[in-house]
Short mmCIF file of C-alpha atoms (C1' of nucleotides) in Angstrom, two decimals:
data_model
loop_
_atom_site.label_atom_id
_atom_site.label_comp_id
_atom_site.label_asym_id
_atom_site.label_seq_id
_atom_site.Cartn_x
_atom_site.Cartn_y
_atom_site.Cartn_z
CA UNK A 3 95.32 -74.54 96.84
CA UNK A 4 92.82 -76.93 95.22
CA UNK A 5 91.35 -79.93 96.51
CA UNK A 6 90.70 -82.06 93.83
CA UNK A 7 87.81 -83.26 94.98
CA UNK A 8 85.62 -80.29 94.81
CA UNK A 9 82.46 -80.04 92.78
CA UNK A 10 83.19 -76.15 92.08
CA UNK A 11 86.66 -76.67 91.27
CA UNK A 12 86.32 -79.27 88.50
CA UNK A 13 83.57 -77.42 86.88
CA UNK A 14 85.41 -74.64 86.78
CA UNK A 15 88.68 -75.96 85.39
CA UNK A 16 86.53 -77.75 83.16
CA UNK A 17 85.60 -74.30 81.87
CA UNK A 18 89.36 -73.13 82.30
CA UNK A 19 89.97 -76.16 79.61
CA UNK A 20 87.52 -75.52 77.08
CA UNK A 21 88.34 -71.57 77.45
CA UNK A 22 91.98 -72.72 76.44
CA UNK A 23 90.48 -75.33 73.53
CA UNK A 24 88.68 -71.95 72.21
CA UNK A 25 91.81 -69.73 72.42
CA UNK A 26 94.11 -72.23 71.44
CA UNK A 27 92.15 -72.90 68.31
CA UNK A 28 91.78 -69.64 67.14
CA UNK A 29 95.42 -68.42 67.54
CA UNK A 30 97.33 -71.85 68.07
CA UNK A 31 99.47 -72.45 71.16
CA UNK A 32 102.37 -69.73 70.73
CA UNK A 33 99.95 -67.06 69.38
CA UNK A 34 97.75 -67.47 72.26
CA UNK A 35 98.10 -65.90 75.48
CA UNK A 36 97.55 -67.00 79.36
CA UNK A 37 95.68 -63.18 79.20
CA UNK A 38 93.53 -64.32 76.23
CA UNK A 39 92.58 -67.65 77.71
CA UNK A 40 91.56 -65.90 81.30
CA UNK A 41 89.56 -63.09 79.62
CA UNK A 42 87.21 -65.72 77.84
CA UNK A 43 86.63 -66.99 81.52
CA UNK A 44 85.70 -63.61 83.08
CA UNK A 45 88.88 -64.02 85.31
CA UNK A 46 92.34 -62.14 85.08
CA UNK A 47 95.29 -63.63 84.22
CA UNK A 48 97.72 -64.50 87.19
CA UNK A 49 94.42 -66.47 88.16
CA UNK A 50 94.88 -68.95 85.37
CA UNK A 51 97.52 -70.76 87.15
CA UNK A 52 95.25 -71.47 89.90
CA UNK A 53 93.91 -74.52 87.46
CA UNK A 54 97.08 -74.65 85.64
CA UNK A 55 100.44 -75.02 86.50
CA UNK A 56 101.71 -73.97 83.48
CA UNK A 57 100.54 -72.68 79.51
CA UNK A 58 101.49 -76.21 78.53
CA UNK A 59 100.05 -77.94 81.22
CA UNK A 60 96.72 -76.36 79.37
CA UNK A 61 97.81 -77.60 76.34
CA UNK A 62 98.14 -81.13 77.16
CA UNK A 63 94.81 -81.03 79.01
CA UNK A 64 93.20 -79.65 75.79
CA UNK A 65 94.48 -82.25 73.77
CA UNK A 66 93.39 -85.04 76.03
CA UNK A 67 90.19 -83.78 76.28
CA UNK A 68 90.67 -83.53 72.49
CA UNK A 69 90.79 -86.73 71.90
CA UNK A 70 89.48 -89.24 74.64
CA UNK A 71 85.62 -89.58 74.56
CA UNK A 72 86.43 -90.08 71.09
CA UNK A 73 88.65 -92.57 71.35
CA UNK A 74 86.40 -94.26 73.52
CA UNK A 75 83.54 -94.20 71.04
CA UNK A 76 85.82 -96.06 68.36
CA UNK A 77 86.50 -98.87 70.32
CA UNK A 78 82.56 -99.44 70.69
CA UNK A 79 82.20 -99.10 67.03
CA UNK A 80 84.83 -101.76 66.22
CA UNK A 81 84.07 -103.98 68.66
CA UNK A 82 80.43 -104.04 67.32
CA UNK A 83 78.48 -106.19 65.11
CA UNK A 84 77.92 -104.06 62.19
CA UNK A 85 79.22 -104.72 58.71
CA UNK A 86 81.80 -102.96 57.54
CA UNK A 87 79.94 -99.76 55.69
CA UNK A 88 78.29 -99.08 58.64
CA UNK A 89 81.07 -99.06 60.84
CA UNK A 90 82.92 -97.17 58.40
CA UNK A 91 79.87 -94.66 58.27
CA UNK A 92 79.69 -94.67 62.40
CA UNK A 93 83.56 -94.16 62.60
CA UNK A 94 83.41 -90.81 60.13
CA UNK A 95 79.77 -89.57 61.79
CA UNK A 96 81.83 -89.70 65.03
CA UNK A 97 84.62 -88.28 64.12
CA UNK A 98 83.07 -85.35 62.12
CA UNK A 99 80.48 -84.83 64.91
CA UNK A 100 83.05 -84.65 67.63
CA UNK A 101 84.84 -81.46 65.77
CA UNK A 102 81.30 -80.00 66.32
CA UNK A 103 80.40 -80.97 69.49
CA UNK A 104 83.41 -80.72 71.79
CA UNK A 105 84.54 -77.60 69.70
CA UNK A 106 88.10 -77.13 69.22
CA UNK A 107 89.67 -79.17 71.59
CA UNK A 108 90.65 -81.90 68.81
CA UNK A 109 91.45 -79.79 66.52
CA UNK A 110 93.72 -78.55 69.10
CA UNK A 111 95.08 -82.27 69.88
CA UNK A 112 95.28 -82.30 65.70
CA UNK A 113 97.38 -78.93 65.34
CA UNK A 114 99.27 -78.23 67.89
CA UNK A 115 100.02 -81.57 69.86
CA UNK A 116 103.29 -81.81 68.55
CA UNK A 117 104.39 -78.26 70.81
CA UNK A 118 104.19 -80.70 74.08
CA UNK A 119 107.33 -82.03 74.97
CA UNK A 120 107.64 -85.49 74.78
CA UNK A 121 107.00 -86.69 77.95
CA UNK A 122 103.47 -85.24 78.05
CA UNK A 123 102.66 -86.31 74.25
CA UNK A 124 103.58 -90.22 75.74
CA UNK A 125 99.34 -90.63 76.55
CA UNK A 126 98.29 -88.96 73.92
CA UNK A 127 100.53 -90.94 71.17
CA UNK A 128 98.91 -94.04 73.09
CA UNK A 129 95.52 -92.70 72.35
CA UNK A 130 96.28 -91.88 68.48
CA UNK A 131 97.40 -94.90 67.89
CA UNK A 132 94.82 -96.87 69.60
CA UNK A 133 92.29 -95.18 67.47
CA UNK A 134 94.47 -95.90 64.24
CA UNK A 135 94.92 -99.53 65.01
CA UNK A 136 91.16 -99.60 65.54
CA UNK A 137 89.91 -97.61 62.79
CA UNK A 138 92.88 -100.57 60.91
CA UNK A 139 91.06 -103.47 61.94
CA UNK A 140 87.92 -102.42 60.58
CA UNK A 141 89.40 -102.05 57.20
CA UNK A 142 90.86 -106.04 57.66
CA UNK A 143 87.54 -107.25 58.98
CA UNK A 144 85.94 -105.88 55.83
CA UNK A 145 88.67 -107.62 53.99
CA UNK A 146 88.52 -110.61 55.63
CA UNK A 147 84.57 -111.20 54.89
CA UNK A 148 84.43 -109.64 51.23
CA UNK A 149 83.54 -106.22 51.58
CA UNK A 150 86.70 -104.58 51.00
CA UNK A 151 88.54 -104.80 47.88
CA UNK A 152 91.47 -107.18 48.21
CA UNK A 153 94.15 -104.36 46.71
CA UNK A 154 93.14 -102.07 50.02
CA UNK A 155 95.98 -101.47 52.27
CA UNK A 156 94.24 -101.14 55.81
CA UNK A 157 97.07 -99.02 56.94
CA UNK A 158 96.92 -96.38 54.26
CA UNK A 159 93.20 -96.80 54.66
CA UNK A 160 93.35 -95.68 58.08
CA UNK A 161 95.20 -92.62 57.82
CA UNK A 162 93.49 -91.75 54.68
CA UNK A 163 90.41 -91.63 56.41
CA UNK A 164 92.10 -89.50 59.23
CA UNK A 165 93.07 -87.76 57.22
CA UNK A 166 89.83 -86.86 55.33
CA UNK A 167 88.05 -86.00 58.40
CA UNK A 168 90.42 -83.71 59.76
CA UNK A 169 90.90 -81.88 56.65
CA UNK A 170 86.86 -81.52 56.60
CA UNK A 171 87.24 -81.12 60.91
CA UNK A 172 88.60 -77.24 59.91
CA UNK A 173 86.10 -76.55 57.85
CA UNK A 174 83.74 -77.43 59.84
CA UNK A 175 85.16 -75.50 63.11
CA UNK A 176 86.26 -72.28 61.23
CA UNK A 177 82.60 -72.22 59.32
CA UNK A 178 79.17 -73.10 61.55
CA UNK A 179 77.22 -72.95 58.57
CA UNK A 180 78.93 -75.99 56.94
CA UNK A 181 75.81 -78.63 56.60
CA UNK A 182 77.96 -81.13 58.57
CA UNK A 183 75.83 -84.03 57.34
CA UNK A 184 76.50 -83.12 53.57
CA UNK A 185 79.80 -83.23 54.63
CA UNK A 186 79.37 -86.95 56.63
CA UNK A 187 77.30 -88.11 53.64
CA UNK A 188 79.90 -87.20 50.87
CA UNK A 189 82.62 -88.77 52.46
CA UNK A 190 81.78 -91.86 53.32
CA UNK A 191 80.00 -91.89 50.06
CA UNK A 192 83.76 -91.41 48.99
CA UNK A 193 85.51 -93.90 50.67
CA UNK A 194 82.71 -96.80 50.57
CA UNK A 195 83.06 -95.98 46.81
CA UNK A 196 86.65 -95.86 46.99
CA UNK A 197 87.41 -99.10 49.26
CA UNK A 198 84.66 -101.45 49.13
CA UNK A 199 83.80 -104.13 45.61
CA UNK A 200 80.99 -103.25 43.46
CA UNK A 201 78.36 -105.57 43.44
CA UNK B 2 119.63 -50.37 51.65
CA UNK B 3 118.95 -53.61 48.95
CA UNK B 4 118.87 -53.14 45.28
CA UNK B 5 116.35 -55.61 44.34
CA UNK B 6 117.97 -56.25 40.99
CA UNK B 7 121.43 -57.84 42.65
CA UNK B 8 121.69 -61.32 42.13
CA UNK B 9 123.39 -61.46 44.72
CA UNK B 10 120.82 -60.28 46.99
CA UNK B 11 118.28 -62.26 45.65
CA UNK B 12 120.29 -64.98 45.74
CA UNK B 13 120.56 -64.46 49.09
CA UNK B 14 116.53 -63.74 49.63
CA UNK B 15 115.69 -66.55 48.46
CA UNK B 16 117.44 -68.27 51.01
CA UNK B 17 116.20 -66.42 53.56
CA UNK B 18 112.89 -67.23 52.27
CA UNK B 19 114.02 -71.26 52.80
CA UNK B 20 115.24 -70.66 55.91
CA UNK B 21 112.08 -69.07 57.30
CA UNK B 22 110.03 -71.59 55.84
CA UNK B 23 112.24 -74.53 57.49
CA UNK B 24 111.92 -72.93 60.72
CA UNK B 25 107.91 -71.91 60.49
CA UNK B 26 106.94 -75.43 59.45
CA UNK B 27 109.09 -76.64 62.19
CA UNK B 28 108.17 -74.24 65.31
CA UNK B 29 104.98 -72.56 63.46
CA UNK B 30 105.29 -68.59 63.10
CA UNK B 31 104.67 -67.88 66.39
CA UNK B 32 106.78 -70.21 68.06
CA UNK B 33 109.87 -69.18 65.68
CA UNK B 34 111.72 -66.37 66.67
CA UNK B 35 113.43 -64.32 64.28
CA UNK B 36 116.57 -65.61 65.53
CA UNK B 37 116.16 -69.09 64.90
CA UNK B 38 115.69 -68.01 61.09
CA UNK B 39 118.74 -66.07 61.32
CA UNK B 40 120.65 -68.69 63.16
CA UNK B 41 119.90 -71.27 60.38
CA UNK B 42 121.10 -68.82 57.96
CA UNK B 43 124.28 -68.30 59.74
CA UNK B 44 123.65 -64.90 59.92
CA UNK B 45 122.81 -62.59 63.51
CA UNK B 46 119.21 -61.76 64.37
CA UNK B 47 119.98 -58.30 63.55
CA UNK B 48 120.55 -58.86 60.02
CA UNK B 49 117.28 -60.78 59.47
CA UNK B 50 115.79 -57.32 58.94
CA UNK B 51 117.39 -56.33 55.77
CA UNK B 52 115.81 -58.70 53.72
CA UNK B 53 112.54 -58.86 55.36
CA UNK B 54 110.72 -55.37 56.73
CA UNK B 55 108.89 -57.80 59.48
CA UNK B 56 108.16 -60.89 60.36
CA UNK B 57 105.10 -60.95 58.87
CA UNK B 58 106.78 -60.18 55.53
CA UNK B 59 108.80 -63.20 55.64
CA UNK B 60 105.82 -65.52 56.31
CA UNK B 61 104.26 -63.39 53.62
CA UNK B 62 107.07 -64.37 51.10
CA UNK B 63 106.90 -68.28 52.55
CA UNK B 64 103.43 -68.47 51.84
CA UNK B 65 103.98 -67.21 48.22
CA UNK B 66 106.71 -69.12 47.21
CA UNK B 67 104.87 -72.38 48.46
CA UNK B 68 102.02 -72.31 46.55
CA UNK B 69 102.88 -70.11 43.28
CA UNK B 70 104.70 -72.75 41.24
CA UNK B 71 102.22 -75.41 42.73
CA UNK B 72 99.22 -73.20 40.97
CA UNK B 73 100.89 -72.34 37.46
CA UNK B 74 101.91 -76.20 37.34
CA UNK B 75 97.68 -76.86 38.41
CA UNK B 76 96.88 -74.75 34.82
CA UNK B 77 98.70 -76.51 32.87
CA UNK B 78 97.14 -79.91 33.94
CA UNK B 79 93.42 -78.75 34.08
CA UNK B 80 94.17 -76.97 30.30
CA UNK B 81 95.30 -80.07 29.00
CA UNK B 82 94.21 -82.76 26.68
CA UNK B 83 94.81 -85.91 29.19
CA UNK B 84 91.36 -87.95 30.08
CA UNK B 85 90.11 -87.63 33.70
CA UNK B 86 91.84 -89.86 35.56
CA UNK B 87 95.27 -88.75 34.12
CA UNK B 88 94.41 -85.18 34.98
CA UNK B 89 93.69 -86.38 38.69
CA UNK B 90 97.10 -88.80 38.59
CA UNK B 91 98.98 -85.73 37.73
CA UNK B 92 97.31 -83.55 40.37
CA UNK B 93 98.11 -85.54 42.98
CA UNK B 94 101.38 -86.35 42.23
CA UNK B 95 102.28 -82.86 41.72
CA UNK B 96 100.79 -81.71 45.04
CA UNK B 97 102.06 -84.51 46.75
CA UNK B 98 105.93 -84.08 45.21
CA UNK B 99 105.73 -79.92 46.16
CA UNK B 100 105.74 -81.17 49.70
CA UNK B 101 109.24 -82.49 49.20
CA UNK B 102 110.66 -80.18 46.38
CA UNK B 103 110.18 -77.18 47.54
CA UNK B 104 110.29 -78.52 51.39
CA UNK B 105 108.32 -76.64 53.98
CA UNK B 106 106.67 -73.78 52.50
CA UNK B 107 103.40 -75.65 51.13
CA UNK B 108 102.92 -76.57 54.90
CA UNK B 109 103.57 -73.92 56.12
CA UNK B 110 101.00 -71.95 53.59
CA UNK B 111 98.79 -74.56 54.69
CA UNK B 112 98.54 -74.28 58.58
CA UNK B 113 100.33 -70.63 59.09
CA UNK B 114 98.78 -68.21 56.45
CA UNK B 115 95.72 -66.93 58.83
CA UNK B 116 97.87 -65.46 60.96
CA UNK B 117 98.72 -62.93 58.32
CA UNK B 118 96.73 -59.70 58.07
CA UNK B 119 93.92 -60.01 55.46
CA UNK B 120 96.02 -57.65 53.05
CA UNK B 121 98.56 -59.58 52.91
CA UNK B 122 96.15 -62.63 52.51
CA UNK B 123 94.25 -61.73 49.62
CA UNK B 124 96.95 -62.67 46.84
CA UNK B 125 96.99 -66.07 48.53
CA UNK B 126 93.38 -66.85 48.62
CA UNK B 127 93.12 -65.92 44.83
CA UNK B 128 95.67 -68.45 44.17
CA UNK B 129 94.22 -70.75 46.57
CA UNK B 130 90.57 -70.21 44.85
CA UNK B 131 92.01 -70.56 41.70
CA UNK B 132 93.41 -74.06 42.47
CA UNK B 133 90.39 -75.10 43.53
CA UNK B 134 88.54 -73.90 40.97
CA UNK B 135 90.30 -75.54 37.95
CA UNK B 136 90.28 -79.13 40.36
CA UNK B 137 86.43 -78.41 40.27
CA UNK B 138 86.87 -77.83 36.18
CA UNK B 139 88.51 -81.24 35.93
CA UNK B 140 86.18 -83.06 37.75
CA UNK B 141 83.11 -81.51 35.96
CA UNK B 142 84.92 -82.46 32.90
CA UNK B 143 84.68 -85.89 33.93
CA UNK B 144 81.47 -85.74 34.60
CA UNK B 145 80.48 -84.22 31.23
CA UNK B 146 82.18 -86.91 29.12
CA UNK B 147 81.10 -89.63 31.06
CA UNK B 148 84.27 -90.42 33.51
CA UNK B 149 83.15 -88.92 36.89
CA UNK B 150 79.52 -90.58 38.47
CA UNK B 151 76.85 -87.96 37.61
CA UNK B 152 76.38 -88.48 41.77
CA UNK B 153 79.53 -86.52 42.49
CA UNK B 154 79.61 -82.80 44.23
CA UNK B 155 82.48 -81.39 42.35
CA UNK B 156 82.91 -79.08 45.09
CA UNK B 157 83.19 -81.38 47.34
CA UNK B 158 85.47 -83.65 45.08
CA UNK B 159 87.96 -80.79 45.25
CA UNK B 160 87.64 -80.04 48.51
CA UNK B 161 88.64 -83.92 49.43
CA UNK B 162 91.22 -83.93 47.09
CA UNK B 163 92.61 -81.25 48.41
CA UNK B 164 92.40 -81.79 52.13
CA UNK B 165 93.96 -85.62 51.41
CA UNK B 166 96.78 -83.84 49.82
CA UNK B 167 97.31 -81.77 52.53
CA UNK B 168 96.73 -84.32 55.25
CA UNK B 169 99.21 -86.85 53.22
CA UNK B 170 101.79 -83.87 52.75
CA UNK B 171 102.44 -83.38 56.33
CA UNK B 172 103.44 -86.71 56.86
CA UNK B 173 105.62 -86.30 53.93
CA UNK B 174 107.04 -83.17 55.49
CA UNK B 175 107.74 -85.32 59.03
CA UNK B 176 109.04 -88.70 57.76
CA UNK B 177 111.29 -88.11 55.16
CA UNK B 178 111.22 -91.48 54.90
CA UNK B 179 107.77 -92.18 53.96
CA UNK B 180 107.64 -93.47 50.42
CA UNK B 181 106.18 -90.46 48.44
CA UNK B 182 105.20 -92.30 45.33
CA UNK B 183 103.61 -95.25 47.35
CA UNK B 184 101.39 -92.46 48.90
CA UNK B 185 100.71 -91.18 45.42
CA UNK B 186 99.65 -94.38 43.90
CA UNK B 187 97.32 -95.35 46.82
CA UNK B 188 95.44 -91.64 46.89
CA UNK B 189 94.73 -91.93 43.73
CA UNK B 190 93.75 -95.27 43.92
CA UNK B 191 90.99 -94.40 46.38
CA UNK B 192 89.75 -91.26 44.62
CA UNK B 193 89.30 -93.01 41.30
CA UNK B 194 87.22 -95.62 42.65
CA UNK B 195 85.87 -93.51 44.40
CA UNK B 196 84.80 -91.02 41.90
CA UNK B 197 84.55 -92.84 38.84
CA UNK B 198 82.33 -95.39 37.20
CA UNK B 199 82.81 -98.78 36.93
CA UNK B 200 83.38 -100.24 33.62
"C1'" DT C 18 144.60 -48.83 45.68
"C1'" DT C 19 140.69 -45.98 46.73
"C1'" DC C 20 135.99 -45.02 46.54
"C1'" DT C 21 131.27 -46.75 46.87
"C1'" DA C 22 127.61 -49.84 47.62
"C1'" DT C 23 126.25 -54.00 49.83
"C1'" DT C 24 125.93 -56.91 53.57
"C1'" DT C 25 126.48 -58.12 58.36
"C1'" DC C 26 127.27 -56.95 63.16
"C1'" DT C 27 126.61 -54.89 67.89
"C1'" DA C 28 123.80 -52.84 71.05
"C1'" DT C 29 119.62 -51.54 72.70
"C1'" DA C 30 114.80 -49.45 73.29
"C1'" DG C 31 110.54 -50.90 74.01
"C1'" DT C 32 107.19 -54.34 74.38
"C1'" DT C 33 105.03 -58.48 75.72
"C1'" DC C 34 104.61 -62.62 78.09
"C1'" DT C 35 104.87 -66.35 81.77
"C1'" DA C 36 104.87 -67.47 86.32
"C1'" DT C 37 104.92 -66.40 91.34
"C1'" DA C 38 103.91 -64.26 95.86
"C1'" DG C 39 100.96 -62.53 98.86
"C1'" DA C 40 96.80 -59.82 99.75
"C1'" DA C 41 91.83 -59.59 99.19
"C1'" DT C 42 87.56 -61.58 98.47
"C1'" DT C 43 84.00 -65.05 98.33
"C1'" DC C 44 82.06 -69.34 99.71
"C1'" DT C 45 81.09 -73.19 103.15
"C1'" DT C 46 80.63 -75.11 107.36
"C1'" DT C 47 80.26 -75.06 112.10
"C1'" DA D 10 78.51 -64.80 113.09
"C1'" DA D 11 83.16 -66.61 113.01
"C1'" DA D 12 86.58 -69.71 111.21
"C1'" DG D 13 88.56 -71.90 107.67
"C1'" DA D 14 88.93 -73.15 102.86
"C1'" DA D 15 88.59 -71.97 98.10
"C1'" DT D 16 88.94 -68.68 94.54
"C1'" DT D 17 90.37 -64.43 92.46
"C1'" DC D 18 93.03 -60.19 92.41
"C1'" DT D 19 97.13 -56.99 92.26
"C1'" DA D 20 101.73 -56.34 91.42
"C1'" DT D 21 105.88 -57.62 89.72
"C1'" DA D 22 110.31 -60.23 88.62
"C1'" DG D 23 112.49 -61.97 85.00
"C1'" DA D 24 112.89 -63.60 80.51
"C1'" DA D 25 112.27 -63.38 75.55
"C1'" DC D 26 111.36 -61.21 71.47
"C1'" DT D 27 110.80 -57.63 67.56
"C1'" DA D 28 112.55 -53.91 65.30
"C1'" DT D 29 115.84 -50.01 64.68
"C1'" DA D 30 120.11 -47.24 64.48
"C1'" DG D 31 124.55 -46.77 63.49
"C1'" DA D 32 129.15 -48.90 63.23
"C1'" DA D 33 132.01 -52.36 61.02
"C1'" DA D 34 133.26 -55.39 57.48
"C1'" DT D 35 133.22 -57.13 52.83
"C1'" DA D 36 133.08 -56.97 47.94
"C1'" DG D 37 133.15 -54.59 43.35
"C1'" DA D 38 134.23 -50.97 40.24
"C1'" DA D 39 137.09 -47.21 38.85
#
DNA sequence: TTCTATTTCTATAGTTCTATAGAATTCTTT
DNA sequence: AAAGAATTCTATAGAACTATAGAAATAGAA
């Protein structure tokens, strides 16, 4: 069996992970196979469970990778100095970027998260909600010193902006030829439009 | 075999049609088995097959029925007399309301209908195009007479519109207890500041 | 009632899929 | 090279699922 520890091993299963982010993606958790994930690795299928103990073991290990560096990176942002456009601006670029960079895997944690039984979502609804309380206080900051409108609710602005980058997240992952800053420019164009006073 | 002019049987279709869409929004078409449709018909697994040749068919038929109504009600706004902002009031609410009316199929249209052969898929994507294409007409309406910022990407606009619909709906879909027309007011809220001038 | 058409049921063939066991292979270290 | 550990393979049990065929039940019309 594995030992954890091994250089080889975690490279590999980092491989098995994004092979299952990939799969996962493209046909969604019941559509895809443990035969489809181990043929994108070069591998055959009983040797899946070698880094998995089980399909949704795979799943839940998608999804965290999904979401965790990115989760990470909002705290920075909010914690920072910035005024409140440019966090808002940092928090979309992020967010957008990340569909691009780490490929499917949160679009994975975004679409089929909710398959996991509930003991293995627990983390994960941790991590969603950190970023949402986050993404929140932003929104209150900017109230608090001027730059958001007073009418704003910060919680509806939080999901709205979740909201908008997901929806733009699967366009961007199902087309590569989306100009992903177009789309990062228009929407925070949108919201800074949409939340902030007009001077 | 059916006569499709019963009423009874179409009666009957029609719930079958409900049924499947309750149980693909809930388990996605994949994860839902033919019996679980069955099952929530009261029906046998069996008899699933005389009002649906496949599977396929019946997520054909879910698809359909949620977005028809949803695109002849989209006409009749974009065709109409109302300034900008009451065109964009009215979109939104009736997207937003379709989600609870006619329950799970506009979800289900939304996240399941690429799993469906592109024959089957090409009816759907003229509706689909020809939602998004009268949303672009309103918006470049706006922009002729003065309501929309001449900065806006009408495209785009409909695009966001759409996808903060869609992102809104499926909260709609999981907390029935969400208030629907709070949601409504607040979306369009955002998108009229954030699309319109200031006076 | 009796005949006919509609609707549902039972039973099953045939397929596909997950997960496991144990053998075979490859890599690492001594 | 030989031993031991890590990785992959083959083969398969066992479960679940779709779709079909034909029998049974129900409802409607004559």
């Amino acid at each position: 069996m594995q030992e954890a520890g091994t250089k080889k091993y975690s490279q590999q299963r980092q491989a098995a992970v994004r092979a299952a982010a990939a799969v996962f993606a493209e046909k969604g958790f019941h559509g895809a196979g443990t035969k489809d994930i181990a043929e994108r690795m070069g591998i055959k299928q009983g040797s899946l469970y070698y880094y998995f103990k089980s399909k949704e073991e795979a799943l839940g290990e998608v999804c965290l990778y999904g979401i965790q560096e990115y989760v990470e990176h909002m705290a920075t942002i909010a914690d920072g100095e910035q005024p409140f456009e440019a966090k808002l601006v940092a928090t979309v670029t992020s967010h957008l970027s990340s569909y691009r960079e780490r490929n499917e895997a949160l679009k994975v944690y975004n679409d089929e998260r909710l398959y996991l039984p509930k003991a293995r979502r627990s983390r994960l609804k941790e991590l969603g909600s950190d970023y949402r309380q986050r993404l929140e206080g932003i929104f209150e900051e900017g109230k608090a010193n001027g730059a958001v409108r007073q009418s704003v609710d910060c919680h509806f602005a939080a999901q709205a902006v979740i909201g908008m980058c997901n929806a733009w997240g699967d366009l961007i992952v199902r087309d590569p030829d989306l100009d992903l800053f177009m789309v990062i420019q228009k929407c925070t164009d949108l919201l800074i439009n949409g939340f902030t006073k007009k001077p």
